[in-house]
Amino acid sequence: MSEQPTHQETAVTEQNMVAADEDTSLPLFHRTVRPEWIDYNGHMSEAFYVLVFGYATDAMMIETGLHAGYRESTGCSLYTAESHLRYLREVAAGSHLAVRTRLLGVDAKKARFCHELYVVGGPDDVPEPDAAPVATTELLALHVDQRAGRTAPFPDSVRERLASLVEPAPAWAGRSIAEVPAVR
């Protein structure tokens, strides 16, 4: 049985991200599926999709000025208030993953963004232009002053950086889970 990874082993590092084109998009975040992430059905367990997406959010925070130094000096951070995750295809142990992050909207205290998870050929590869994601998540995050215990406006520089990254939402974003009709 393999040991559980430490936070340092799984945390976001520069080597997990591939540079983006200019400053108009965020870098891809990369991870490789570990054997202990595989469930009793023989594919990546749902909790680890959330883990990978969480680290992609951390990478977005680093790229937009909400890094550890910012959090330590201001006492402010992003809190996820809502998310919607779609599992689209099974992912096997050892698969190389790339996560594309898109900013969909930002205002004074909120950011809406999404992640698209792809299986790629190698640890630093980029998804093919016509590749379909294996999972997606859409999130609404609040900028929170942890000392005051309430939301707070983004600093202008952070809000402007986030706003510069906003792009149109993919067709799948904005959906909710459909009602299941009662059996009659």
CSV table of C-alpha atoms in Angstrom, one decimal:
chain,number,residue,atom,x,y,z
A,1,MET,CA,0.0,0.0,0.0
A,2,SER,CA,1.4,3.4,-0.9
A,3,GLU,CA,1.7,6.2,1.6
A,4,GLN,CA,-0.6,9.2,1.5
A,5,PRO,CA,1.0,12.2,-0.1
A,6,THR,CA,2.1,15.1,2.1
A,7,HIS,CA,0.8,18.6,1.5
A,8,GLN,CA,4.2,19.6,0.0
A,9,GLU,CA,4.0,16.8,-2.5
A,10,THR,CA,0.5,17.7,-3.7
A,11,ALA,CA,0.6,21.5,-3.3
A,12,VAL,CA,0.7,23.8,-6.3
A,13,THR,CA,4.2,24.5,-7.6
A,14,GLU,CA,5.5,26.3,-10.6
A,15,GLN,CA,6.4,22.9,-12.3
A,16,ASN,CA,2.7,21.9,-12.2
A,17,MET,CA,1.7,24.9,-14.4
A,18,VAL,CA,2.5,25.4,-18.1
A,19,ALA,CA,2.7,29.0,-19.2
A,20,ALA,CA,-0.2,30.6,-20.9
A,21,ASP,CA,-0.1,32.7,-24.0
A,22,GLU,CA,0.7,36.3,-23.0
A,23,ASP,CA,-1.4,37.5,-20.1
A,24,THR,CA,-4.8,36.8,-21.7
A,25,SER,CA,-5.3,33.4,-20.1
A,26,LEU,CA,-4.1,31.4,-17.1
A,27,PRO,CA,-1.5,28.6,-17.3
A,28,LEU,CA,-2.6,25.0,-17.5
A,29,PHE,CA,-2.3,23.2,-14.2
A,30,HIS,CA,-0.9,19.6,-14.4
A,31,ARG,CA,-1.1,16.5,-12.1
A,32,THR,CA,-0.7,12.8,-12.6
A,33,VAL,CA,-3.3,10.4,-11.1
A,34,ARG,CA,-1.8,8.5,-8.2
A,35,PRO,CA,-2.6,4.9,-7.5
A,36,GLU,CA,-4.3,5.7,-4.2
A,37,TRP,CA,-6.7,8.0,-6.0
A,38,ILE,CA,-8.3,4.9,-7.7
A,39,ASP,CA,-11.6,3.7,-6.2
A,40,TYR,CA,-13.3,0.3,-6.0
A,41,ASN,CA,-14.7,0.8,-9.5
A,42,GLY,CA,-11.2,1.0,-11.0
A,43,HIS,CA,-11.0,4.7,-11.8
A,44,MET,CA,-10.3,8.0,-10.1
A,45,SER,CA,-12.5,8.5,-7.1
A,46,GLU,CA,-14.8,11.6,-7.1
A,47,ALA,CA,-13.0,13.2,-4.2
A,48,PHE,CA,-9.8,13.4,-6.2
A,49,TYR,CA,-11.4,15.3,-9.0
A,50,VAL,CA,-12.3,17.9,-6.4
A,51,LEU,CA,-8.7,17.8,-5.0
A,52,VAL,CA,-7.2,18.5,-8.5
A,53,PHE,CA,-9.8,21.2,-9.2
A,54,GLY,CA,-8.9,22.7,-5.8
A,55,TYR,CA,-5.2,22.9,-6.6
A,56,ALA,CA,-6.1,24.4,-10.0
A,57,THR,CA,-8.0,27.1,-8.0
A,58,ASP,CA,-4.9,27.6,-5.9
A,59,ALA,CA,-2.8,28.1,-9.1
A,60,MET,CA,-5.4,30.7,-10.4
A,61,MET,CA,-5.0,32.5,-7.1
A,62,ILE,CA,-1.2,32.6,-7.4
A,63,GLU,CA,-1.5,33.9,-11.0
A,64,THR,CA,-3.9,36.7,-10.0
A,65,GLY,CA,-2.2,38.1,-6.9
A,66,LEU,CA,-4.1,36.1,-4.3
A,67,HIS,CA,-1.0,34.1,-3.3
A,68,ALA,CA,0.2,33.1,0.2
A,69,GLY,CA,2.0,36.5,0.7
A,70,TYR,CA,-1.2,38.3,-0.1
A,71,ARG,CA,-3.3,36.1,2.2
A,72,GLU,CA,-0.7,36.5,5.1
A,73,SER,CA,-0.4,40.3,4.8
A,74,THR,CA,-4.2,41.1,4.3
A,75,GLY,CA,-6.0,38.3,6.1
A,76,CYS,CA,-8.1,37.9,3.0
A,77,SER,CA,-8.7,34.9,0.8
A,78,LEU,CA,-11.1,33.3,-1.7
A,79,TYR,CA,-13.9,31.1,-0.3
A,80,THR,CA,-15.9,28.8,-2.6
A,81,ALA,CA,-19.5,29.6,-2.0
A,82,GLU,CA,-21.0,27.3,-4.7
A,83,SER,CA,-19.8,24.7,-7.2
A,84,HIS,CA,-21.2,22.4,-9.8
A,85,LEU,CA,-19.1,19.5,-10.9
A,86,ARG,CA,-19.7,17.2,-13.9
A,87,TYR,CA,-18.0,13.8,-14.2
A,88,LEU,CA,-17.9,13.0,-17.9
A,89,ARG,CA,-15.4,10.1,-18.4
A,90,GLU,CA,-13.5,7.7,-16.2
A,91,VAL,CA,-9.9,8.5,-15.5
A,92,ALA,CA,-7.3,5.7,-14.9
A,93,ALA,CA,-4.3,5.5,-12.6
A,94,GLY,CA,-1.2,7.1,-14.1
A,95,SER,CA,-3.2,9.4,-16.4
A,96,HIS,CA,-1.6,12.8,-17.0
A,97,LEU,CA,-4.1,15.6,-16.3
A,98,ALA,CA,-4.2,19.2,-17.5
A,99,VAL,CA,-6.7,21.7,-16.1
A,100,ARG,CA,-7.7,24.7,-18.0
A,101,THR,CA,-9.1,27.5,-15.9
A,102,ARG,CA,-11.4,30.2,-17.3
A,103,LEU,CA,-12.6,33.4,-15.5
A,104,LEU,CA,-16.3,33.9,-16.4
A,105,GLY,CA,-17.0,37.1,-14.4
A,106,VAL,CA,-15.9,39.3,-11.5
A,107,ASP,CA,-17.3,42.1,-9.5
A,108,ALA,CA,-16.2,43.9,-6.3
A,109,LYS,CA,-16.3,40.8,-4.1
A,110,LYS,CA,-17.1,37.8,-6.2
A,111,ALA,CA,-15.5,35.7,-9.0
A,112,ARG,CA,-17.1,33.1,-11.2
A,113,PHE,CA,-14.8,30.7,-12.9
A,114,CYS,CA,-14.6,27.2,-14.3
A,115,HIS,CA,-12.1,24.4,-14.7
A,116,GLU,CA,-12.0,21.8,-17.5
A,117,LEU,CA,-10.0,18.6,-16.8
A,118,TYR,CA,-8.4,16.8,-19.7
A,119,VAL,CA,-6.3,13.6,-19.9
A,120,VAL,CA,-3.2,14.4,-22.0
A,121,GLY,CA,-0.3,12.2,-23.3
A,122,GLY,CA,2.5,13.4,-21.0
A,123,PRO,CA,3.0,15.3,-17.7
A,124,ASP,CA,3.4,18.7,-19.4
A,125,ASP,CA,1.3,18.2,-22.5
A,126,VAL,CA,-1.5,20.6,-23.7
A,127,PRO,CA,-4.9,19.2,-24.6
A,128,GLU,CA,-5.6,18.9,-28.3
A,129,PRO,CA,-7.8,21.8,-29.6
A,130,ASP,CA,-10.7,19.4,-30.2
A,131,ALA,CA,-10.2,17.4,-27.0
A,132,ALA,CA,-13.2,16.9,-24.8
A,133,PRO,CA,-12.9,17.4,-21.0
A,134,VAL,CA,-13.2,14.3,-18.7
A,135,ALA,CA,-14.7,16.6,-16.0
A,136,THR,CA,-15.7,20.2,-15.5
A,137,THR,CA,-16.6,22.4,-12.5
A,138,GLU,CA,-18.0,25.8,-12.3
A,139,LEU,CA,-17.5,27.8,-9.1
A,140,LEU,CA,-18.6,31.0,-7.4
A,141,ALA,CA,-16.0,32.3,-5.0
A,142,LEU,CA,-16.2,35.2,-2.5
A,143,HIS,CA,-13.3,37.4,-1.4
A,144,VAL,CA,-13.4,37.2,2.4
A,145,ASP,CA,-11.6,39.2,5.1
A,146,GLN,CA,-11.0,36.4,7.5
A,147,ARG,CA,-10.2,38.8,10.4
A,148,ALA,CA,-13.5,40.6,10.0
A,149,GLY,CA,-15.4,37.4,9.1
A,150,ARG,CA,-17.2,38.9,6.1
A,151,THR,CA,-16.8,39.5,2.4
A,152,ALA,CA,-14.5,42.4,1.3
A,153,PRO,CA,-13.8,44.1,-2.0
A,154,PHE,CA,-10.9,42.8,-4.0
A,155,PRO,CA,-7.9,45.2,-4.2
A,156,ASP,CA,-8.1,47.1,-7.5
A,157,SER,CA,-5.0,45.3,-8.9
A,158,VAL,CA,-6.5,41.9,-8.2
A,159,ARG,CA,-9.9,42.8,-9.5
A,160,GLU,CA,-8.4,44.3,-12.7
A,161,ARG,CA,-6.2,41.2,-13.2
A,162,LEU,CA,-9.2,38.9,-12.8
A,163,ALA,CA,-11.3,41.2,-15.1
A,164,SER,CA,-8.6,41.0,-17.8
A,165,LEU,CA,-9.0,37.3,-17.9
A,166,VAL,CA,-12.8,37.1,-18.3
A,167,GLU,CA,-13.9,35.2,-21.3
A,168,PRO,CA,-17.2,33.9,-22.6
A,169,ALA,CA,-18.6,31.0,-20.7
A,170,PRO,CA,-18.5,27.5,-22.3
A,171,ALA,CA,-21.9,26.1,-23.4
A,172,TRP,CA,-22.0,23.8,-20.4
A,173,ALA,CA,-21.6,26.5,-17.7
A,174,GLY,CA,-24.6,27.9,-15.9
A,175,ARG,CA,-26.5,24.7,-15.8
A,176,SER,CA,-28.0,23.1,-12.7
A,177,ILE,CA,-29.0,19.6,-11.9
A,178,ALA,CA,-32.3,18.7,-13.5
A,179,GLU,CA,-35.2,17.5,-11.5
A,180,VAL,CA,-35.8,13.7,-11.5
A,181,PRO,CA,-39.5,13.1,-12.2
A,182,ALA,CA,-41.4,11.1,-9.7
A,183,VAL,CA,-42.1,7.5,-10.6
A,184,ARG,CA,-45.8,7.0,-11.3
